[in-house]
Short mmCIF file of C-alpha atoms in Angstrom, two decimals:
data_model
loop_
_atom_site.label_atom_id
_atom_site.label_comp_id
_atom_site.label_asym_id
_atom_site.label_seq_id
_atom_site.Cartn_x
_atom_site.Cartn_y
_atom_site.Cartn_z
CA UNK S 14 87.18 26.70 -87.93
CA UNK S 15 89.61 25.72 -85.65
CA UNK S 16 91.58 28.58 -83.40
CA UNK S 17 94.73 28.11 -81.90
CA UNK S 18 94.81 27.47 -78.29
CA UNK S 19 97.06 29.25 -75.69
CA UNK S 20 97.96 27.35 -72.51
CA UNK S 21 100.05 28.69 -69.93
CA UNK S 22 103.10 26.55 -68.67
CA UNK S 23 102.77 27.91 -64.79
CA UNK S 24 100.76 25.44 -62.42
CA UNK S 25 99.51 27.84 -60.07
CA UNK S 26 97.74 29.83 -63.09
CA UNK S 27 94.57 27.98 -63.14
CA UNK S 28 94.65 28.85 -59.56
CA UNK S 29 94.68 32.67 -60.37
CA UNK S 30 92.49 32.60 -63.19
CA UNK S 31 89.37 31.21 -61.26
CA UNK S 32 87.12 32.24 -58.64
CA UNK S 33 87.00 29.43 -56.99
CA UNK S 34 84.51 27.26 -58.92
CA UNK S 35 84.65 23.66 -57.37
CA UNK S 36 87.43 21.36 -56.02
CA UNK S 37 91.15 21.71 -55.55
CA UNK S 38 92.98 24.70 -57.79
CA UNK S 39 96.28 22.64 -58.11
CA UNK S 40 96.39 21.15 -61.51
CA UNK S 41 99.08 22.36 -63.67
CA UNK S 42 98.64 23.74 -67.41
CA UNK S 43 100.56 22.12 -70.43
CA UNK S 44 103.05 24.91 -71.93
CA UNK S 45 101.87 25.22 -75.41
CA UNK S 46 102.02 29.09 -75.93
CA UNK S 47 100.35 30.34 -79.31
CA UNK S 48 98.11 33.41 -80.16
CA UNK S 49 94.31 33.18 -80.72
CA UNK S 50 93.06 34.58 -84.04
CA UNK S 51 88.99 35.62 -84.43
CA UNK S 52 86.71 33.24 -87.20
CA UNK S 53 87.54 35.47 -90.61
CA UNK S 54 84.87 33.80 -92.94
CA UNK S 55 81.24 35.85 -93.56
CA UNK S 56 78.69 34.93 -91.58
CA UNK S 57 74.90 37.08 -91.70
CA UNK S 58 73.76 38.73 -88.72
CA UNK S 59 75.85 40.58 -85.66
CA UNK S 60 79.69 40.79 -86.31
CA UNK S 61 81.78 41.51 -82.96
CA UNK S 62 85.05 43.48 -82.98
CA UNK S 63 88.11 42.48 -81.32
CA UNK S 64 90.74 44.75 -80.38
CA UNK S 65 94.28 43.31 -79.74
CA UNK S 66 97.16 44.82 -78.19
CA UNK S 67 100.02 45.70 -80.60
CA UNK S 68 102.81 46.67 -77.54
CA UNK S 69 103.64 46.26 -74.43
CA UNK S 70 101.07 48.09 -73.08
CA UNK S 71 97.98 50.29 -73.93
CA UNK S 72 96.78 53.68 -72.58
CA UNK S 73 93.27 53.63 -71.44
CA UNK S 74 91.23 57.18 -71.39
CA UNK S 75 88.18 58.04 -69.89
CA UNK S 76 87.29 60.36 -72.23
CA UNK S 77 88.69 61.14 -76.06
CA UNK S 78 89.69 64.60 -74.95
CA UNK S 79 91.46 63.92 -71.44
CA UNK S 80 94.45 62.50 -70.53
CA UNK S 81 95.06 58.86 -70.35
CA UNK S 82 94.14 58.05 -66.49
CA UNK S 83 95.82 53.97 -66.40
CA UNK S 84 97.37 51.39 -68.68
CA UNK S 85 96.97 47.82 -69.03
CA UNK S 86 99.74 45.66 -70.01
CA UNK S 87 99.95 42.93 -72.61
CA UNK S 88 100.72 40.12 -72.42
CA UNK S 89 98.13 39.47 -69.62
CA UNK S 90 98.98 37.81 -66.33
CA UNK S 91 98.13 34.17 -68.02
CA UNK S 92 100.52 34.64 -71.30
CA UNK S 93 97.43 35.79 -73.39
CA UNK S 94 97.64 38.55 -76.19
CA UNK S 95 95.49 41.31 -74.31
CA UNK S 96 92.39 41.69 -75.90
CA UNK S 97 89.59 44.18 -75.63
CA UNK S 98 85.69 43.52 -77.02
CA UNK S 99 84.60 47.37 -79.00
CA UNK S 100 81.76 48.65 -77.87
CA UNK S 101 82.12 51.62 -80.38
CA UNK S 102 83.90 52.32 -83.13
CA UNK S 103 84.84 56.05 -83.97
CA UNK S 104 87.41 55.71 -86.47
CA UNK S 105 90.62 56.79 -84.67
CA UNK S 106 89.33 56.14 -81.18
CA UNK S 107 87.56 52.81 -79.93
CA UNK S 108 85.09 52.52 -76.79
CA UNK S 109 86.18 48.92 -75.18
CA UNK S 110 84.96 46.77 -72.79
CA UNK S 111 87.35 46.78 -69.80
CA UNK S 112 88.40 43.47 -67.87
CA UNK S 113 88.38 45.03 -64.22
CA UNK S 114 86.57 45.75 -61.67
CA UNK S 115 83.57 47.06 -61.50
CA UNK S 116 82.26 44.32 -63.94
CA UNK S 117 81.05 46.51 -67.37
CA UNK S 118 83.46 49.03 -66.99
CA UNK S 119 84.29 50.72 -70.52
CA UNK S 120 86.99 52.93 -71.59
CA UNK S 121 88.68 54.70 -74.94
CA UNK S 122 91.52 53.62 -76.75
CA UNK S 123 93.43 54.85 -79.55
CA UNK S 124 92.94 52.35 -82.73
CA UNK S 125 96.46 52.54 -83.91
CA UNK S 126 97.54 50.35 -80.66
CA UNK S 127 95.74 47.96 -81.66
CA UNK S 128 95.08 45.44 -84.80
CA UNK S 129 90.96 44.78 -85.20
CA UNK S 130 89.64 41.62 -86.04
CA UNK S 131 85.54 39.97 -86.39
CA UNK S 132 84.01 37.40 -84.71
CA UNK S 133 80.37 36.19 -85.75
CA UNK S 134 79.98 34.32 -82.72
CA UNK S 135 78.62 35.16 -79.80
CA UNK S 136 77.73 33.18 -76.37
CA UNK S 137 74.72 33.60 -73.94
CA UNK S 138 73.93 32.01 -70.87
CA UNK S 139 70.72 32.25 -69.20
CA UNK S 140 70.85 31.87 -65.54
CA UNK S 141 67.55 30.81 -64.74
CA UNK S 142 67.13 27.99 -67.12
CA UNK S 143 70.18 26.66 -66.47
CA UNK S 144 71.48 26.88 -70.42
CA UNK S 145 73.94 28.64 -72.91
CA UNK S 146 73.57 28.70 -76.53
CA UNK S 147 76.18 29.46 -78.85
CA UNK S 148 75.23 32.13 -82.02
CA UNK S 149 77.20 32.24 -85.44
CA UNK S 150 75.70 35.36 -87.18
CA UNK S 151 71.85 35.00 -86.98
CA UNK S 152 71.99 30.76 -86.48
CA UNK S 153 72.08 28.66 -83.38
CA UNK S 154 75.42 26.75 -83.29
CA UNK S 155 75.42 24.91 -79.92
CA UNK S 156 74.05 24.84 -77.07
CA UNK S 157 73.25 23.36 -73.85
CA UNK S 158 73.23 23.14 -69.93
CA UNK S 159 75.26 24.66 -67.56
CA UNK S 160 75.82 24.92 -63.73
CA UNK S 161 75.99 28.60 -62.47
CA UNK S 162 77.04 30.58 -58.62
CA UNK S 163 75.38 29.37 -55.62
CA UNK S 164 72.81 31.92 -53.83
CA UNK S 165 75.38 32.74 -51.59
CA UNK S 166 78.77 33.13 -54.15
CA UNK S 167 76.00 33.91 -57.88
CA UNK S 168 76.96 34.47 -61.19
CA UNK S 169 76.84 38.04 -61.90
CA UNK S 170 74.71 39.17 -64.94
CA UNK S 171 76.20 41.33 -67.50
CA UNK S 172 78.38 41.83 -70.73
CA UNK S 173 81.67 39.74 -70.76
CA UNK S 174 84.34 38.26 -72.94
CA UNK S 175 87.38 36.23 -73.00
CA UNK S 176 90.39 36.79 -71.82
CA UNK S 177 92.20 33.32 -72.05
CA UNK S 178 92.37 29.96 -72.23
CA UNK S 179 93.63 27.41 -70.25
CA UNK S 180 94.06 23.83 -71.01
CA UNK S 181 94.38 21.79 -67.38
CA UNK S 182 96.50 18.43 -67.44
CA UNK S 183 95.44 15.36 -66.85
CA UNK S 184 91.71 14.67 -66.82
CA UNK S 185 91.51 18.72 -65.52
CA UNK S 186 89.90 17.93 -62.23
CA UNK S 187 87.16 19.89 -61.12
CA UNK S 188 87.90 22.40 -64.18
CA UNK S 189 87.48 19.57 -67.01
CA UNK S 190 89.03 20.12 -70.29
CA UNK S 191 89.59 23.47 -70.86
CA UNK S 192 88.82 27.02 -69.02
CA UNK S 193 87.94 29.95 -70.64
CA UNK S 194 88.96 33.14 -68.54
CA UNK S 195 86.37 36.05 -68.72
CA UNK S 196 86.77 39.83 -68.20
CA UNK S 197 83.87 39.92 -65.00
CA UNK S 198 84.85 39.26 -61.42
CA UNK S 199 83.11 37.47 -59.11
CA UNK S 200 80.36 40.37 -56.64
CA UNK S 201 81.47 38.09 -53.89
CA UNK S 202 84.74 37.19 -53.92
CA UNK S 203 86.95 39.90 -54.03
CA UNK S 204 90.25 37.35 -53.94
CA UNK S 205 90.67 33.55 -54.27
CA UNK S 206 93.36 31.05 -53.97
CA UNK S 207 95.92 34.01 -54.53
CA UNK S 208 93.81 35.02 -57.63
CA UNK S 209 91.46 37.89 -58.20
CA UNK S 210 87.65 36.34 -57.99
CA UNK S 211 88.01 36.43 -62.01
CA UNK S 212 84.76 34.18 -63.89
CA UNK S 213 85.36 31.74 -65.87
CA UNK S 214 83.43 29.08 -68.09
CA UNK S 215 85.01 25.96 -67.75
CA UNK S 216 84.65 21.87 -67.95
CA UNK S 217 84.00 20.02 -65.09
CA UNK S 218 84.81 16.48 -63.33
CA UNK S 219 81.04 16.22 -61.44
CA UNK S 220 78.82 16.52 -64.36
CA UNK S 221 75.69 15.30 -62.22
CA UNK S 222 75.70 19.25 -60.67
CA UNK S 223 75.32 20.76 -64.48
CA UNK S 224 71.43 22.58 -64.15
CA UNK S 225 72.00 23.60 -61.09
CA UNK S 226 73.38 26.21 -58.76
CA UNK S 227 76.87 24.40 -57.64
CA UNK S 228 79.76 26.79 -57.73
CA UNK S 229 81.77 29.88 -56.55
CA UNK S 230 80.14 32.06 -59.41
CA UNK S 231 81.75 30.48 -62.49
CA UNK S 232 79.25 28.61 -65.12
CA UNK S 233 80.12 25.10 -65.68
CA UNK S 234 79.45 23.42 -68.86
CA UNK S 235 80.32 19.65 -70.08
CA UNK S 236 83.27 19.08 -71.33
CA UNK S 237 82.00 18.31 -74.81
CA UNK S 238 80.86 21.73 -74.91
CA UNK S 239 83.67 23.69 -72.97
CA UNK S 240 85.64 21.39 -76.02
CA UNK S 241 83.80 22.44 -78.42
CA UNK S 242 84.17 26.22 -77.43
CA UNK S 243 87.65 25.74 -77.11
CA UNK S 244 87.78 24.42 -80.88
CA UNK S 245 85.83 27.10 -82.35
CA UNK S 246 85.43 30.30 -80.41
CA UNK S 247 88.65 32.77 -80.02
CA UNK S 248 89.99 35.02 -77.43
CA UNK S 249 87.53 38.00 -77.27
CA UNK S 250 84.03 36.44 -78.15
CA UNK S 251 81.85 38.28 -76.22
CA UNK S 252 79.56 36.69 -73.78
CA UNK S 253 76.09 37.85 -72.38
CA UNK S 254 75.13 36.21 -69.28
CA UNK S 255 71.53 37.19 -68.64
CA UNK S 256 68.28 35.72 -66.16
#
């Protein structure tokens, strides 16, 4: 299935959205908003929920009996629906993965703010061998190499998802086709190019570095693949980055 694809129309967003992963961060965005939906069609083995943002913003609670202590606002910075990936779901109240700082922080929502959707996807990239593979239910999709951090700038471990995607024009430069946002920041980086140190997965115009360690912390991939992804996986498919 094919999602929809949301581009922002501001140049300097790919700039903000990644951590400094290779080359110049000056290539504009074609304006094509549109909201991302999650794959609806059955699919055996692990089902993902996705939480999306109903309002303006969303309270965010530590706990289920304490007051709210911060809210996030939607649409985020890029033009994207905000979306959360559940961790738990307890009926009236959902545990979701948080896109902030400290990467894997979690937090409680209240389930009528938001509208829940499934993915069956799922995307893992191990660090050491260089690879991701793609997972629809219990079966192998995709999958393939990749170029992760640098010793000095790595790409953190841990439980992701995404936040956005961004189409570059041209031929993309150094961030290829497309450029999924995800909800980890770089350990390193605490700011680039006006941005936040935000990860991303993204194309790339130097495929020769893919299998090794080449960038800022953000995982490279083809851009075949990071095409493919953008054709097939929605806002919200969690990612496990692991090795």
């Amino acid at each position: 299935m094919r999602t929809n694809l949301l581009r922002t129309a501001v140049a300097a967003a790919l700039a903000l959205l990644l951590a400094g992963c290779a080359g110049s961060a000056n290539s504009a965005v074609q304006p094509d908003p549109a909201s991302t939906v999650a794959r609806t069609e059955p699919a055996s083995g692990v089902r993902s929920k996705i939480a999306s943002v109903k309002g303006a913003r969303i309270a965010i609670y530590r706990n289920k009996e304490g007051a709210a202590h911060r809210t996030i606002t939607s649409p985020n910075d890029y033009g994207a629906t905000r979306v959360f990936l559940v961790e738990r779901d307890e009926g009236e109240w959902l545990q979701v993965l948080l896109p902030i700082r400290p990467n894997g922080s979690k937090g409680w929502i209240k389930a009528a703010d938001v509208t829940l959707t499934e993915t069956s996807y799922r995307v893992e990239i191990d660090r050491g061998a260089f690879r991701f593979t793609v997972h629809d239910g219990d079966r192998v999709v995709r999958t393939g190499k990749v170029a992760t951090g640098e010793a000095g700038t790595p790409t953190p471990p841990g439980r992701y998802f995404f936040t956005e995607l961004v189409k570059p024009t041209g031929d993309g430069g150094a961030y290829g086709a497309y450029a999924f946002g995800l909800s980890g920041f770089s350990p390193v980086l605490k700011s680039f190019a006006g941005g936040p140190g935000q990860l991303a997965i993204h194309g790339t115009n130097s495929p020769s570095a893919i299998g090794t360690r080449a960038s800022h912390g953000c995982v490279r991939v083809s851009n075949d693949d990071i095409t493919w992804m953008a054709k097939n996986l929605a806002i919200g498919t969690p990612v496990v980055i692991k090795g």
